[in-house]
XYZ file of C-alpha atoms in Angstrom:
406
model
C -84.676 106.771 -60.451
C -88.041 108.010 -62.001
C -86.534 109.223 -64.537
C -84.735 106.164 -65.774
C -88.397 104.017 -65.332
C -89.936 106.616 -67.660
C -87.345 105.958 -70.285
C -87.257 102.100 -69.825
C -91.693 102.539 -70.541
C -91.056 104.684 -73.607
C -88.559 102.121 -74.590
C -91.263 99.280 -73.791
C -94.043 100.850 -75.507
C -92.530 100.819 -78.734
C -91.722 97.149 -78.918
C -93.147 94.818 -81.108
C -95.437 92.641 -79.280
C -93.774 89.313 -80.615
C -90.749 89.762 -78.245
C -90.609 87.769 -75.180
C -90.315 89.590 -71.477
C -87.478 88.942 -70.187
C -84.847 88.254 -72.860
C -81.380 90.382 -73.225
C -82.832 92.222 -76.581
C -85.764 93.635 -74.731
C -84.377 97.332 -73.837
C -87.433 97.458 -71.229
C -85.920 94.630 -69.264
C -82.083 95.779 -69.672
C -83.261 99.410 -68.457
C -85.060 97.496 -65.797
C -81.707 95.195 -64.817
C -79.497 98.768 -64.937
C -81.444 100.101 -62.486
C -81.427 97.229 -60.287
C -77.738 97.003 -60.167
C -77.524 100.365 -59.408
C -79.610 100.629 -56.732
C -77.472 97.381 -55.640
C -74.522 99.098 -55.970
C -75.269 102.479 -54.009
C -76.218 99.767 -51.333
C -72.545 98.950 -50.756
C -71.362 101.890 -48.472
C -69.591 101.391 -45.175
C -72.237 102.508 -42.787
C -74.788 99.735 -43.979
C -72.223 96.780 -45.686
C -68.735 97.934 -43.653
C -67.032 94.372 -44.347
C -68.431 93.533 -47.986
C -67.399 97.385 -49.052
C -63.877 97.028 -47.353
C -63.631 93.921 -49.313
C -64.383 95.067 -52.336
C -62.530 98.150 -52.107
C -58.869 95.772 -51.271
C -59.809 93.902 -54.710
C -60.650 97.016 -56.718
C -57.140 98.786 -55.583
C -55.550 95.723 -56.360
C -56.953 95.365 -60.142
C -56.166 99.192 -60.400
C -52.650 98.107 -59.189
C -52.350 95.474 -61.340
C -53.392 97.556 -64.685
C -51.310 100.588 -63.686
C -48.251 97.792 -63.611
C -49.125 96.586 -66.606
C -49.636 100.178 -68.459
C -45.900 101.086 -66.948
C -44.237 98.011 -68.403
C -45.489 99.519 -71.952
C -44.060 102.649 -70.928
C -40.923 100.892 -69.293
C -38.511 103.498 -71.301
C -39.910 106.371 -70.208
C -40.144 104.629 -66.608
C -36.382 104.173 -66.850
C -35.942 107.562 -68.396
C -37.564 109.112 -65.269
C -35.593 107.047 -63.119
C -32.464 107.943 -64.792
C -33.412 111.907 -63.799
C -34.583 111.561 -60.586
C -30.584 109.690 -60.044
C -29.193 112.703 -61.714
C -31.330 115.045 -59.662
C -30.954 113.258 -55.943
C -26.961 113.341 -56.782
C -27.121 117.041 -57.824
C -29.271 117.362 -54.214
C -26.783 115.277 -52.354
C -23.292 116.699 -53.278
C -21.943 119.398 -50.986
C -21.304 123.192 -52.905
C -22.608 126.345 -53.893
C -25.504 125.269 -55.810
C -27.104 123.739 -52.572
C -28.717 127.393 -52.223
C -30.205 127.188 -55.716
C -31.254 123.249 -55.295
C -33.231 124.672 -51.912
C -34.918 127.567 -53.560
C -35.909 125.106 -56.226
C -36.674 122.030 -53.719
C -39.085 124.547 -51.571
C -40.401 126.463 -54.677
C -41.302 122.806 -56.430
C -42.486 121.349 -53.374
C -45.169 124.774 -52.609
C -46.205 124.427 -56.165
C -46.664 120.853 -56.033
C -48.895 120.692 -52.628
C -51.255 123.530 -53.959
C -51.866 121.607 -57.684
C -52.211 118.494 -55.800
C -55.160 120.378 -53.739
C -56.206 121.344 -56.736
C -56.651 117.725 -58.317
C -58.065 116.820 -55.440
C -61.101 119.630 -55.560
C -62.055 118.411 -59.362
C -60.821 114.736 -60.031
C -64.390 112.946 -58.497
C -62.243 109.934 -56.775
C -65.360 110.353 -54.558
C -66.987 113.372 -53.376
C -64.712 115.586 -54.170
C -62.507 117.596 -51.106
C -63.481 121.422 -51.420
C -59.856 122.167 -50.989
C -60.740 125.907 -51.429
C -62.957 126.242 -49.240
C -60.657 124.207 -46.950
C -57.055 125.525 -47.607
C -56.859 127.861 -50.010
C -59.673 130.015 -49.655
C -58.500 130.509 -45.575
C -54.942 130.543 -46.375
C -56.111 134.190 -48.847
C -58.057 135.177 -46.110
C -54.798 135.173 -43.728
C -52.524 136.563 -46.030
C -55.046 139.738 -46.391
C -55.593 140.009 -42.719
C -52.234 140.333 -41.881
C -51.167 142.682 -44.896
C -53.359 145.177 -43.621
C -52.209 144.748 -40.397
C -48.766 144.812 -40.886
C -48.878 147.355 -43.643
C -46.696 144.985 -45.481
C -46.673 141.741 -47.472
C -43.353 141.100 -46.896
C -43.701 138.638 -44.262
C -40.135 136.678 -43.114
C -39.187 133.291 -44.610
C -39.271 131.529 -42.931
C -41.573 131.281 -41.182
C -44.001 132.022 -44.232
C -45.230 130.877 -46.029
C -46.273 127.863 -42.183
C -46.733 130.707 -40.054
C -47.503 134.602 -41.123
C -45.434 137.327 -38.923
C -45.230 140.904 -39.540
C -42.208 142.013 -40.762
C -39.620 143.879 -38.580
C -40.106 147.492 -40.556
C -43.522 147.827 -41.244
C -44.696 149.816 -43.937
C -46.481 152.787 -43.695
C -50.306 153.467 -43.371
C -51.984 152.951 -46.853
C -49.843 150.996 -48.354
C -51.857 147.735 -49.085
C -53.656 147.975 -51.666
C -55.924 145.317 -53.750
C -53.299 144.795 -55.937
C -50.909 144.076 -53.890
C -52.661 141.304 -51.895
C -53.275 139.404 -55.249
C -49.614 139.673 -56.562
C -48.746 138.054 -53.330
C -51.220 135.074 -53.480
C -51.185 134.800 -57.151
C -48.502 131.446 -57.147
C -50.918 129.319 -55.378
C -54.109 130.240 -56.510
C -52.798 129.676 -60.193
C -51.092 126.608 -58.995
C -54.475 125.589 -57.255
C -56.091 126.784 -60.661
C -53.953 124.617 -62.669
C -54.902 121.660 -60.640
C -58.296 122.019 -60.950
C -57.530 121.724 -64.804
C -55.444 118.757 -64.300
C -58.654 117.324 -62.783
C -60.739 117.594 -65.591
C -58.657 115.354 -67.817
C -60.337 111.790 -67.119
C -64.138 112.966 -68.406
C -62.289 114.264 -71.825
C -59.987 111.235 -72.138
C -62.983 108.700 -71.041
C -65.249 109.937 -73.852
C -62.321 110.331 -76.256
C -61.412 106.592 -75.735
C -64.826 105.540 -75.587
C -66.051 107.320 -79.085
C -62.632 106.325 -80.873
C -62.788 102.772 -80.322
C -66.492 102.320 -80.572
C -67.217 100.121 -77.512
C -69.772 100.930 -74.520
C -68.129 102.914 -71.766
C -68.780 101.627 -68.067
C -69.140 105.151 -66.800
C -72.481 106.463 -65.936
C -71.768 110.093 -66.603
C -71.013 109.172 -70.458
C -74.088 106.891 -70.663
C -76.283 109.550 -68.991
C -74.697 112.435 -71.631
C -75.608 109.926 -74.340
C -78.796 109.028 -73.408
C -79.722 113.062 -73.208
C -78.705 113.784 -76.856
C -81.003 110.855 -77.714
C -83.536 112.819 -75.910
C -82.634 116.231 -76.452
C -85.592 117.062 -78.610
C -88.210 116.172 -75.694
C -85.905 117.477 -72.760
C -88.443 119.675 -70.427
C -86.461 119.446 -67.000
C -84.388 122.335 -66.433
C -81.402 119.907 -65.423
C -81.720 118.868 -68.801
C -81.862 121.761 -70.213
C -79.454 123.013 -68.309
C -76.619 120.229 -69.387
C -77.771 120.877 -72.955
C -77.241 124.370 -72.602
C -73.648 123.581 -71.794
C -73.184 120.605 -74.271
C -74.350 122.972 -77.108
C -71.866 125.900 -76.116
C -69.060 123.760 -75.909
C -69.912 122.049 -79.333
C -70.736 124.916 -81.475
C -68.622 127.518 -79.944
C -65.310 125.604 -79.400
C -62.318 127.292 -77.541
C -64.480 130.242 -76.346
C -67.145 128.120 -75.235
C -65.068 126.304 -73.065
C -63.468 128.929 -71.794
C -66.455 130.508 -70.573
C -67.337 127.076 -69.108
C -64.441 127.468 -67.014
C -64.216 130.600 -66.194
C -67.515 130.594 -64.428
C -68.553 128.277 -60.994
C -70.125 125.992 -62.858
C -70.999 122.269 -61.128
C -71.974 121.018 -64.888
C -68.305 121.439 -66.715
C -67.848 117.442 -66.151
C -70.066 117.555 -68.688
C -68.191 120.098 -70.786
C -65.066 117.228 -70.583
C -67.230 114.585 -71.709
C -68.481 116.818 -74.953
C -65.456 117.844 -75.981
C -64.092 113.843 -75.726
C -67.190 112.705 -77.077
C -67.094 115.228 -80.136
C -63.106 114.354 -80.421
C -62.194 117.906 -79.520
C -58.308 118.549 -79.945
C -56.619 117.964 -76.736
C -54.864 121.250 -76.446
C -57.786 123.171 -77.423
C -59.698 121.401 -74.648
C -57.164 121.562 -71.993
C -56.037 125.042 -72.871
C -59.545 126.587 -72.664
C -59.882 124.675 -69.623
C -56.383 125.829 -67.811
C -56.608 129.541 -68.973
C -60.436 129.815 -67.647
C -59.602 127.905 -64.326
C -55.911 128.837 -63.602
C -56.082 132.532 -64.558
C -59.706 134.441 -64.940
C -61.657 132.213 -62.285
C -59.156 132.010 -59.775
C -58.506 135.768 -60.071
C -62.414 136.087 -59.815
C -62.491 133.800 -56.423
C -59.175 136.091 -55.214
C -61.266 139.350 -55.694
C -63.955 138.268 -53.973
C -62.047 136.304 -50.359
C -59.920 139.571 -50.550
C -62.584 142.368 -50.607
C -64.582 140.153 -48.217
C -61.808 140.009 -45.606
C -60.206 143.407 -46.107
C -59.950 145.409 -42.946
C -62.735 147.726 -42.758
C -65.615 144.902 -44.327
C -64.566 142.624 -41.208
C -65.108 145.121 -38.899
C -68.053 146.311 -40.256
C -69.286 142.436 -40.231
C -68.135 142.268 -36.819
C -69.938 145.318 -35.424
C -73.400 143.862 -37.577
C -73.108 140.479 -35.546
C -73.341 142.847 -32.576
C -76.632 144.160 -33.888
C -78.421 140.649 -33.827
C -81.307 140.475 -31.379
C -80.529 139.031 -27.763
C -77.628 136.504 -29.066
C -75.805 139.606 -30.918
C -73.323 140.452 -28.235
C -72.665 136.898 -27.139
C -71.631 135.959 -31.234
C -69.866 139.184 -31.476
C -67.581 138.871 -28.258
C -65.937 135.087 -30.078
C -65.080 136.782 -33.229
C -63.573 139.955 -31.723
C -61.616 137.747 -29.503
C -60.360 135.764 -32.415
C -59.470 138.542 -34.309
C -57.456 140.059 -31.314
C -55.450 137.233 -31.154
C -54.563 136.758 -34.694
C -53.443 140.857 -34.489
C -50.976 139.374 -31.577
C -49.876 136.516 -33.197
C -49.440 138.805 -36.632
C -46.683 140.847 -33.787
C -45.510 137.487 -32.020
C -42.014 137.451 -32.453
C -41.365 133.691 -30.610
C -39.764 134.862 -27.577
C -42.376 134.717 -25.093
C -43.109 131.611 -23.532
C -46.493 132.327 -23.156
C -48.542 129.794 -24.427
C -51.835 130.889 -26.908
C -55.087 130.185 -25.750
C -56.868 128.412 -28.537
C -60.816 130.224 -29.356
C -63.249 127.791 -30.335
C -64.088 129.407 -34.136
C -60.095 128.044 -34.889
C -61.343 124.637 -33.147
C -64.084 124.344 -34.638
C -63.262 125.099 -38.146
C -59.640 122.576 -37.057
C -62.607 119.747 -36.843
C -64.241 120.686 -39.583
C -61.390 119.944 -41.771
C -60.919 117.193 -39.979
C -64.669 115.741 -40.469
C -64.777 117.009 -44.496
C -61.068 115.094 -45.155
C -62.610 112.018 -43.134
C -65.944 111.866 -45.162
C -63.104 112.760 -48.474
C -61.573 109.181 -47.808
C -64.905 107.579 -46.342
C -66.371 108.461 -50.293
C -63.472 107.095 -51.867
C -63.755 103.961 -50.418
C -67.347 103.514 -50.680
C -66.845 104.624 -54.733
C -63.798 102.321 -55.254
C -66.025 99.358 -54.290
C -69.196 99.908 -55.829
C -66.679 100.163 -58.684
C -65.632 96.308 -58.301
C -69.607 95.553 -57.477
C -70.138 97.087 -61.012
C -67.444 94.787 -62.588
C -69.081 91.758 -60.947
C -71.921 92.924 -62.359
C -70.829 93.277 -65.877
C -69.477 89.675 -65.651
C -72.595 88.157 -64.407
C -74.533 89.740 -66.983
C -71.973 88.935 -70.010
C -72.152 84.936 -69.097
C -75.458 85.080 -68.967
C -75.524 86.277 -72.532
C -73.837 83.832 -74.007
C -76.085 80.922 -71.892
């Protein structure tokens, strides 16, 4: 918010004096009206305006609605095209004969793929606050997989039940013979599916900036006006933010494919930005999005994989284990949780579903149960509050643009 009243003085300062305060061509008094509506805006959340937010959210879904109608009618060939395949497809699915076993392969290959891109969109697409679906799913769902390959000397766990539930196999392998490798071949499918989402996700910056620079008219989004705003600036930046995002915005521009791809190879909370150059700078699409899937899909992922796989390896999680033990007067009472949890998981890994016995839950799987639970709550909560500051911001724009023409 400082930062935007420093730009709105500059602005002022170097207006002639014969312009009147107040009036639409005065940038000091636009700046000044920006920043008012969006302080307004970030008012509307559910916790402080629960009924005008749910209100506004019901209009803005229905608007989005409305134009995603209208966008498929122009498309109504390919709609009907689609249709015409998925007809094709559900009879194929439906009909009795010895292609069923191929269709189910297919069905549950398609269906895996499809849930861990879908995670993937989710983690990079800024509806709101973005789920951290690896952190959530993916990352935990490594960390089992290498847990119970080296405990089961194998990674040829039964399907089903895997890839729901992970049980050892009936002829274990032999000591030794999980290696690094071996782990990542078996996890490689969903982290590059994940990988590929994440990709996916970073479509709307590129096409928003695209769109916006092609046709010439002022973009709604903040991001773009923010990127715009700092190459009108770039000369003076002194923040390291700044610096930071022009770091990125000049790698991308002047070192194309490459640049990207480092971009996205890399953790990197600033590669929005890297969408919005390439758009802005009308970057070939496949260049973009080819840098962007190879960096994501294939070197990062295999980069996050390394890391969740040497972390939970055997010996490193015992090791970690005995170190909690180590911790001054709570040590033991941290350490006895975790080597009951692993304990269990080692019986479960063996389980074979004939014993009745029911499994006493530990609180670490509880807890981390209602953390997901919490993180996919506050997921939804952000969308919500984002969808309707959305409509507040079209209000907005309509408010100001009669105004204008008074």
């Amino acid at each position: 918010m400082a930062e935007n009243g420093t730009d709105c003085e500059q602005r002022r300062v170097g207006m002639p004096k014969e312009q009147n305060n107040g009036s639409f061509q005065d940038p000091s008094f636009m700046c000044n009206r920006k920043r008012r509506d969006r302080e307004e805006r970030q008012s509307i959340v559910l916790w402080r305006k629960p009924l005008i937010t749910l209100q506004y959210f019901i209009l803005e879904v229905l608007i989005n609605l409305k134009e995603w109608s209208v966008r498929l009618w122009h498309r109504r060939m390919m709609v009907v095209s689609v249709l015409l395949l998925l007809a094709v497809l559900s009879v194929a699915y439906y009909i009795e004969g010895e292609h069923q076993q191929c269709v189910q392969y297919i069905e549950k290959k398609c269906l895996w793929c499809a849930y861990w891109v879908g995670l993937g969109i989710l983690s990079s697409v800024g509806l709101g606050t973005g789920l951290h679906t690896f952190l959530l799913y993916l990352g935990p769902h490594i960390a089992s997989v290498t847990i119970a390959a080296y405990e089961c000397n194998s990674v040829n766990f039964p399907e089903p039940p895997y890839p729901d539930e992970i049980m050892c196999p009936d002829e274990e392998g032999t000591e030794g013979a999980i290696s690094l490798w071996t782990i990542i071949s078996k996890v490689r499918l969903e982290a590059c599916m994940w990988g590929a989402g994440t990709a996916i996700g970073e479509l709307p910056p590129y096409f928003m900036a695209r769109a916006a620079r092609l046709s010439g008219v002022e973009t709604d989004d903040e991001e773009y006006a923010e990127f715009e705003e700092m190459l009108e600036h770039a000369q003076t930046a002194q923040d390291f933010a700044t610096r930071a995002k022009l770091t990125v915005q000049n790698l991308v521009q002047k070192v194309g494919f490459l640049g990207i791809l480092a971009c996205a190879s890399i953790p990197n909370p600033l590669f929005d930005l890297a969408g919005i150059t390439c758009g802005h700078f009308l970057v070939p699409f496949w260049t973009f999005f080819g840098a962007t899937l190879i960096g994501k899909a294939i070197i990062k992922m295999h980069i996050q994989k390394l890391f969740v796989i040497i972390t939970f390896s055997k010996h490193i999680v015992e090791q970690m284990v005995s170190l909690i033990g180590v911790i001054p007067s709570i040590g033991p009472s941290l350490q006895k949780p975790f080597q009951e949890y692993l304990e269990a998981q080692r019986k479960k890994l063996h389980h074979k579903g004939d014993s009745g016995t029911p499994q006493s839950e530990n609180w670490l799987s509880w807890a981390f149960e209602k953390l997901v639970i919490i993180m996919v709550f506050y997921f939804i909560l952000s969308i919500i509050n984002s969808m309707a500051q959305s409509y507040a911001k079209r209000v907005q724009q309509k408010k100001l643009s009669v105004e204008k023409t008074k």
